[in-house]
PDB file of C-alpha atoms in Angstrom:
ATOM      1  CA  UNK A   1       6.354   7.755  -1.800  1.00 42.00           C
ATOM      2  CA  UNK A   2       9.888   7.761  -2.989  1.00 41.00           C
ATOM      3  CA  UNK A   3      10.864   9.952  -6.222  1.00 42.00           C
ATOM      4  CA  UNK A   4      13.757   8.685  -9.026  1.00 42.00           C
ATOM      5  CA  UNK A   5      16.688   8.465  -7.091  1.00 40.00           C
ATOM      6  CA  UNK A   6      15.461   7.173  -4.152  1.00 39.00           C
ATOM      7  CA  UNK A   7      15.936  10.357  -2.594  1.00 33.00           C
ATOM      8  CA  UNK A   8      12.039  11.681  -1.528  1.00 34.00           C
ATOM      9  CA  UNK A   9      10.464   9.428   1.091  1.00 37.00           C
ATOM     10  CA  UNK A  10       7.314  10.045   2.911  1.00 41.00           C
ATOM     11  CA  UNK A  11       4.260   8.446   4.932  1.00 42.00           C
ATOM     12  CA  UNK A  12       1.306   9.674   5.905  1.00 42.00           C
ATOM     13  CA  UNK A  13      -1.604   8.573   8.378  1.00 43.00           C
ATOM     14  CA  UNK A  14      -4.047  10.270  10.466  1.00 46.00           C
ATOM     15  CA  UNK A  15      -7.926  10.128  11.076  1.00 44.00           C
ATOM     16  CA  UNK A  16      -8.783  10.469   7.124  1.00 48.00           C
ATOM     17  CA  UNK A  17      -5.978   8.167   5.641  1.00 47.00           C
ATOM     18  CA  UNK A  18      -7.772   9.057   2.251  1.00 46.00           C
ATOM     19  CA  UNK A  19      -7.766  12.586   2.417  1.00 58.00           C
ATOM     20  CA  UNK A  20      -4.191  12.631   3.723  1.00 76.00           C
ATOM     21  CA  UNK A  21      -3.405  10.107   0.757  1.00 79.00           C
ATOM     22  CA  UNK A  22      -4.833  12.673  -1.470  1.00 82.00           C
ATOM     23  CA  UNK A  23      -2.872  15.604   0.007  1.00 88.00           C
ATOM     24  CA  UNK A  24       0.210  14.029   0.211  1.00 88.00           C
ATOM     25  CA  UNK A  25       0.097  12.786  -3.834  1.00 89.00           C
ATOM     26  CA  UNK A  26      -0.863  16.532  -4.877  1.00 91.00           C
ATOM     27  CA  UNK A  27       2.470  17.560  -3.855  1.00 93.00           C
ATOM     28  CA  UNK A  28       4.475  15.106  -4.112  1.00 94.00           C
ATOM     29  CA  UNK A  29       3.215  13.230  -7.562  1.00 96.00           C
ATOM     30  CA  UNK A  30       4.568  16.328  -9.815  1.00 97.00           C
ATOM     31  CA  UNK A  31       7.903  16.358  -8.277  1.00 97.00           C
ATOM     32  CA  UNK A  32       8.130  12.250  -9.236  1.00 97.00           C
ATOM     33  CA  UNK A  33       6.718  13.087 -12.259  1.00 97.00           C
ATOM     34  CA  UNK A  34       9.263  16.108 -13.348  1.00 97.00           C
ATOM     35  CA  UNK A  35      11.984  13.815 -11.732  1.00 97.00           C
ATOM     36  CA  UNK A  36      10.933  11.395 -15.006  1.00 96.00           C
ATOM     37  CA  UNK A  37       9.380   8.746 -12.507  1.00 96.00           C
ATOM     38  CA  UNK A  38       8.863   7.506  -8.938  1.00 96.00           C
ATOM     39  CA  UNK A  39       7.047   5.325  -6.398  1.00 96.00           C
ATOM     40  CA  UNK A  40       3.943   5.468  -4.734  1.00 94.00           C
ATOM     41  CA  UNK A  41       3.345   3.065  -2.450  1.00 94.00           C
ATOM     42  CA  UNK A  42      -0.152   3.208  -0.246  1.00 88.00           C
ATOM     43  CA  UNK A  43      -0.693   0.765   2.480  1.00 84.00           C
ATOM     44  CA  UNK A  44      -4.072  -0.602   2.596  1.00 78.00           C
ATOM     45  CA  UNK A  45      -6.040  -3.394   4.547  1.00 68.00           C
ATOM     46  CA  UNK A  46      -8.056  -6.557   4.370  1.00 64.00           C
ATOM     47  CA  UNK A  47     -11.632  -5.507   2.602  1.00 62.00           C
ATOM     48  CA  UNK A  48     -13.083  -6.873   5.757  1.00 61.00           C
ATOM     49  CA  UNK A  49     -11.422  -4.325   7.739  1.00 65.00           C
ATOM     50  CA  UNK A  50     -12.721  -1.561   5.503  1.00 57.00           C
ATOM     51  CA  UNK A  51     -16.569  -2.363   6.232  1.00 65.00           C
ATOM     52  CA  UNK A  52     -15.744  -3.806   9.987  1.00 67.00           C
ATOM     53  CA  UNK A  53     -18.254  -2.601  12.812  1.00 73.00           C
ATOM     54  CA  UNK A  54     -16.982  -0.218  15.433  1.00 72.00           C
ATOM     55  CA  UNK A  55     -14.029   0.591  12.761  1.00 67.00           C
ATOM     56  CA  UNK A  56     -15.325   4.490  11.630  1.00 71.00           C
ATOM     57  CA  UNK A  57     -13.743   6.415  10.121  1.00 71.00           C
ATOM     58  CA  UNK A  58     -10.239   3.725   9.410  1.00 66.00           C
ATOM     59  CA  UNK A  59     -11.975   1.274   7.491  1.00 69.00           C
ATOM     60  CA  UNK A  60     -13.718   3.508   4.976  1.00 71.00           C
ATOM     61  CA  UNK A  61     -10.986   5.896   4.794  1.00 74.00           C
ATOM     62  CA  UNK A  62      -8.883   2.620   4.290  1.00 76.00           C
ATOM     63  CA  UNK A  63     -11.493   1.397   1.244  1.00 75.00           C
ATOM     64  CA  UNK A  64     -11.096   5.363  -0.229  1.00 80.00           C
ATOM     65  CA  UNK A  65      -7.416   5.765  -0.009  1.00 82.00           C
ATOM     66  CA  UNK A  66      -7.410   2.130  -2.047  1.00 86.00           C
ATOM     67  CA  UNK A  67      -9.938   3.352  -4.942  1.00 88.00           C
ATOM     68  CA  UNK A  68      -7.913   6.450  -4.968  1.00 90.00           C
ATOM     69  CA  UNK A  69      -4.702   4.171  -5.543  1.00 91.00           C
ATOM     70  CA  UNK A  70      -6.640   2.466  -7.957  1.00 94.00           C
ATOM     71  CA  UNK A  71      -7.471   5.955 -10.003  1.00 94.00           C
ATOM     72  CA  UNK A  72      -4.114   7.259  -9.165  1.00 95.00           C
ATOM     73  CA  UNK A  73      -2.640   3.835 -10.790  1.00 96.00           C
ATOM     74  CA  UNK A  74      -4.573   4.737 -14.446  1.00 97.00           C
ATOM     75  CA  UNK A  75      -3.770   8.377 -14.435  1.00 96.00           C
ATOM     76  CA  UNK A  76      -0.328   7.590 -14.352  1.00 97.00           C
ATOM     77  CA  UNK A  77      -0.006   4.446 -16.089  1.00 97.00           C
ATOM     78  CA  UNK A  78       3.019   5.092 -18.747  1.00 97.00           C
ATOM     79  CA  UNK A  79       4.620   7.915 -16.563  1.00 97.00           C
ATOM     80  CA  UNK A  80       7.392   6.338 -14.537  1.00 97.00           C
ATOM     81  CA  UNK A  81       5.585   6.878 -11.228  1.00 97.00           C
ATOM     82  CA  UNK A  82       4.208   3.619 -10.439  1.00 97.00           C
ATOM     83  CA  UNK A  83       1.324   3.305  -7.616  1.00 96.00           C
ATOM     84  CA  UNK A  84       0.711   0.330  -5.795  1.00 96.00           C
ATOM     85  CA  UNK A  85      -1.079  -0.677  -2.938  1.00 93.00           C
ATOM     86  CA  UNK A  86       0.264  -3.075  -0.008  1.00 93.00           C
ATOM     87  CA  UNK A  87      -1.238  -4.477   2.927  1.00 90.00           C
ATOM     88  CA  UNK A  88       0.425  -6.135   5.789  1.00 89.00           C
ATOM     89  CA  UNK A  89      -2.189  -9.912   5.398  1.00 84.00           C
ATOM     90  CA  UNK A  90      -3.639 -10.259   8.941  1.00 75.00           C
ATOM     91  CA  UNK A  91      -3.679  -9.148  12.290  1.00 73.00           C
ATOM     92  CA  UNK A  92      -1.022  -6.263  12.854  1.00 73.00           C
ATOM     93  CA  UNK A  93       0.191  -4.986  16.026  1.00 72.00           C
ATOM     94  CA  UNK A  94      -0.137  -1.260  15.241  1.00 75.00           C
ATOM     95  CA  UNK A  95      -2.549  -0.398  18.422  1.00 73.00           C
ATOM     96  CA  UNK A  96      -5.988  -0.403  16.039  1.00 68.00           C
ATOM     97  CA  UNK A  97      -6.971  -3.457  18.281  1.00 68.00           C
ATOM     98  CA  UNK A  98      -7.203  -3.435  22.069  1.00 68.00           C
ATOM     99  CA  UNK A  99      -5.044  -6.787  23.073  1.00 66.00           C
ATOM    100  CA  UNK A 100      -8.621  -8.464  23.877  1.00 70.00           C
ATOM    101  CA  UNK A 101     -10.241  -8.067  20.619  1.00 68.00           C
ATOM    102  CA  UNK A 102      -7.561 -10.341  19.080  1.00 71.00           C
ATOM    103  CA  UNK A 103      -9.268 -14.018  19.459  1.00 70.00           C
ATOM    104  CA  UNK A 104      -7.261 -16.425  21.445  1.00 77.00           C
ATOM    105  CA  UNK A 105      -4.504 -18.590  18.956  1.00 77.00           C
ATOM    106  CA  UNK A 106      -4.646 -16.027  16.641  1.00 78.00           C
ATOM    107  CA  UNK A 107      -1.357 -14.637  15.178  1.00 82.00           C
ATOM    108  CA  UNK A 108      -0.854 -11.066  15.429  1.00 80.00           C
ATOM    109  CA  UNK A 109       1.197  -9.864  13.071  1.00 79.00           C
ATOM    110  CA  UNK A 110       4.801  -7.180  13.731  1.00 84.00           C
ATOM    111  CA  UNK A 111       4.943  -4.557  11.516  1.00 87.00           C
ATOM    112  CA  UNK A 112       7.792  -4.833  10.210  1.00 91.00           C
ATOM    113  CA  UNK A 113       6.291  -7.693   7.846  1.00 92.00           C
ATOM    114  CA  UNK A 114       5.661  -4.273   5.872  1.00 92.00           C
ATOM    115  CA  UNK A 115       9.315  -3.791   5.763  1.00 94.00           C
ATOM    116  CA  UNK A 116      10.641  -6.019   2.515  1.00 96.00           C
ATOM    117  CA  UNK A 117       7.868  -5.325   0.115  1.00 97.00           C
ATOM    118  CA  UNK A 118       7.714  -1.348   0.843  1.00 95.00           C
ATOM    119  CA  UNK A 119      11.517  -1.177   0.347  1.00 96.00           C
ATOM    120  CA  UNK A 120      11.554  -3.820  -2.810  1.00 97.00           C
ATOM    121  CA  UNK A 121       8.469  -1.629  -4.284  1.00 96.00           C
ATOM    122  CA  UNK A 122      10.661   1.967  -3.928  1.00 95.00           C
ATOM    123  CA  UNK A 123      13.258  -0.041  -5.642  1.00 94.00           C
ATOM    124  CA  UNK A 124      14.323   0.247  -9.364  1.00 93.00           C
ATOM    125  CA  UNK A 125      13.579  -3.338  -9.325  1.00 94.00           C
ATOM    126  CA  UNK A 126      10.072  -2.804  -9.295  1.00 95.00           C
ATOM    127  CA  UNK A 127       9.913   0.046 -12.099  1.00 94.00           C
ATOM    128  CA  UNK A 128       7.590  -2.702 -14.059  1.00 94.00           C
ATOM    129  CA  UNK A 129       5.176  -3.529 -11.137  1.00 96.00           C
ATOM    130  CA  UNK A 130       2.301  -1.196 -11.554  1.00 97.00           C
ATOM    131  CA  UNK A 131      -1.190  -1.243 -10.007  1.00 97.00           C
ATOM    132  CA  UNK A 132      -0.580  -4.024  -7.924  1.00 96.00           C
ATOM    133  CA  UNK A 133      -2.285  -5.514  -4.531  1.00 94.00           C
ATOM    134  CA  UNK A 134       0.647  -6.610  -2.705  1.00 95.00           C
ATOM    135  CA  UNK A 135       0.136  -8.960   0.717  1.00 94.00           C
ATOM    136  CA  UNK A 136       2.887  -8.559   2.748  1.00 95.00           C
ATOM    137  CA  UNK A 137       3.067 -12.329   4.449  1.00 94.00           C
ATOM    138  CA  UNK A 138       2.813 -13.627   0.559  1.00 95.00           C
ATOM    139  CA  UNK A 139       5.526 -11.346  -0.841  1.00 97.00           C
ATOM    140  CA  UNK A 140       8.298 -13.905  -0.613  1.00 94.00           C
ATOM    141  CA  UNK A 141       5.643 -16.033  -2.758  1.00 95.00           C
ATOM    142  CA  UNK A 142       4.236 -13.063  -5.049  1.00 95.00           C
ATOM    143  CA  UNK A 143       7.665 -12.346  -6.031  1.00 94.00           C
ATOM    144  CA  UNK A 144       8.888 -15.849  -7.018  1.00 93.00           C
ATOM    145  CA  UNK A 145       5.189 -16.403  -9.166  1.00 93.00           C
ATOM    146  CA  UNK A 146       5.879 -12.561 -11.085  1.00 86.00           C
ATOM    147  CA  UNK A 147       6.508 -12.533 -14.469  1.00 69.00           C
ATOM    148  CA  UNK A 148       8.331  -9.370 -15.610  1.00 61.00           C
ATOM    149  CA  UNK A 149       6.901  -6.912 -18.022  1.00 57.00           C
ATOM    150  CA  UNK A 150       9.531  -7.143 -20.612  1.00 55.00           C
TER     151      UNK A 150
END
């Protein structure tokens, strides 16, 4: 989350990604929002993930901090804080996965794929993109197909 001004960043993760979502956005949303505007920017996962066996509590707190995005997003549509909701697109090297759950010739995604879109969406560039599902390894493509808001 990033206020006007770039000057407020913040991330938050633990067992209950939702709840921590949640907390984090209760103190941090009125400060964007008395700053005249600001970006939220949740990272979410594949939907598969978020109903995946074996994957309690991630995946459903994953699937709750994304319909809270999604509420967040219409509460404060018109308000200058913009929420949106990126995901890296695969596989991601973030210790989730033992190396032997990964099927062989699969492509595991670095994290740092997150790194482009999260800093274009804190940007003043993207002060029209609003209640968006952003894939990481398509936001080279995303961006080019956008059509600004004017």
């Amino acid at each position: 989350m990033t206020a006007a001004g770039g000057g407020l960043g913040c991330a938050a993760e633990g067992a209950d990604g939702r709840n921590d979502s949640r907390l984090l956005a209760r103190e941090v949303v009125p400060r964007m929002l008395a700053a005249g505007g600001g970006r939220v920017v949740n990272v979410s996962v594949s939907r598969s993930t978020m109903h995946r066996a074996g994957f309690v509590p991630y995946g459903p707190s994953r699937a709750g901090s994304e319909a809270l995005s999604r509420v967040m997003a219409a509460d404060l549509r018109g308000t200058g804080v913009t929420v949106n909701l990126l995901l890296p697109g695969g596989v991601t090297a973030t210790g989730m996965l033992p190396p032997d759950a990964v099927p062989q010739g699969r492509e595991v995604l670095a994290p740092d794929v997150m790194g482009p879109p999260i800093v274009w969406l804190a940007s003043a560039d993207a002060a029209d993109v609003h209640d968006e599902r952003i894939i990481a390894v398509e936001f080279a493509q995303w961006l080019r197909d956008r059509r600004p808001v004017r």
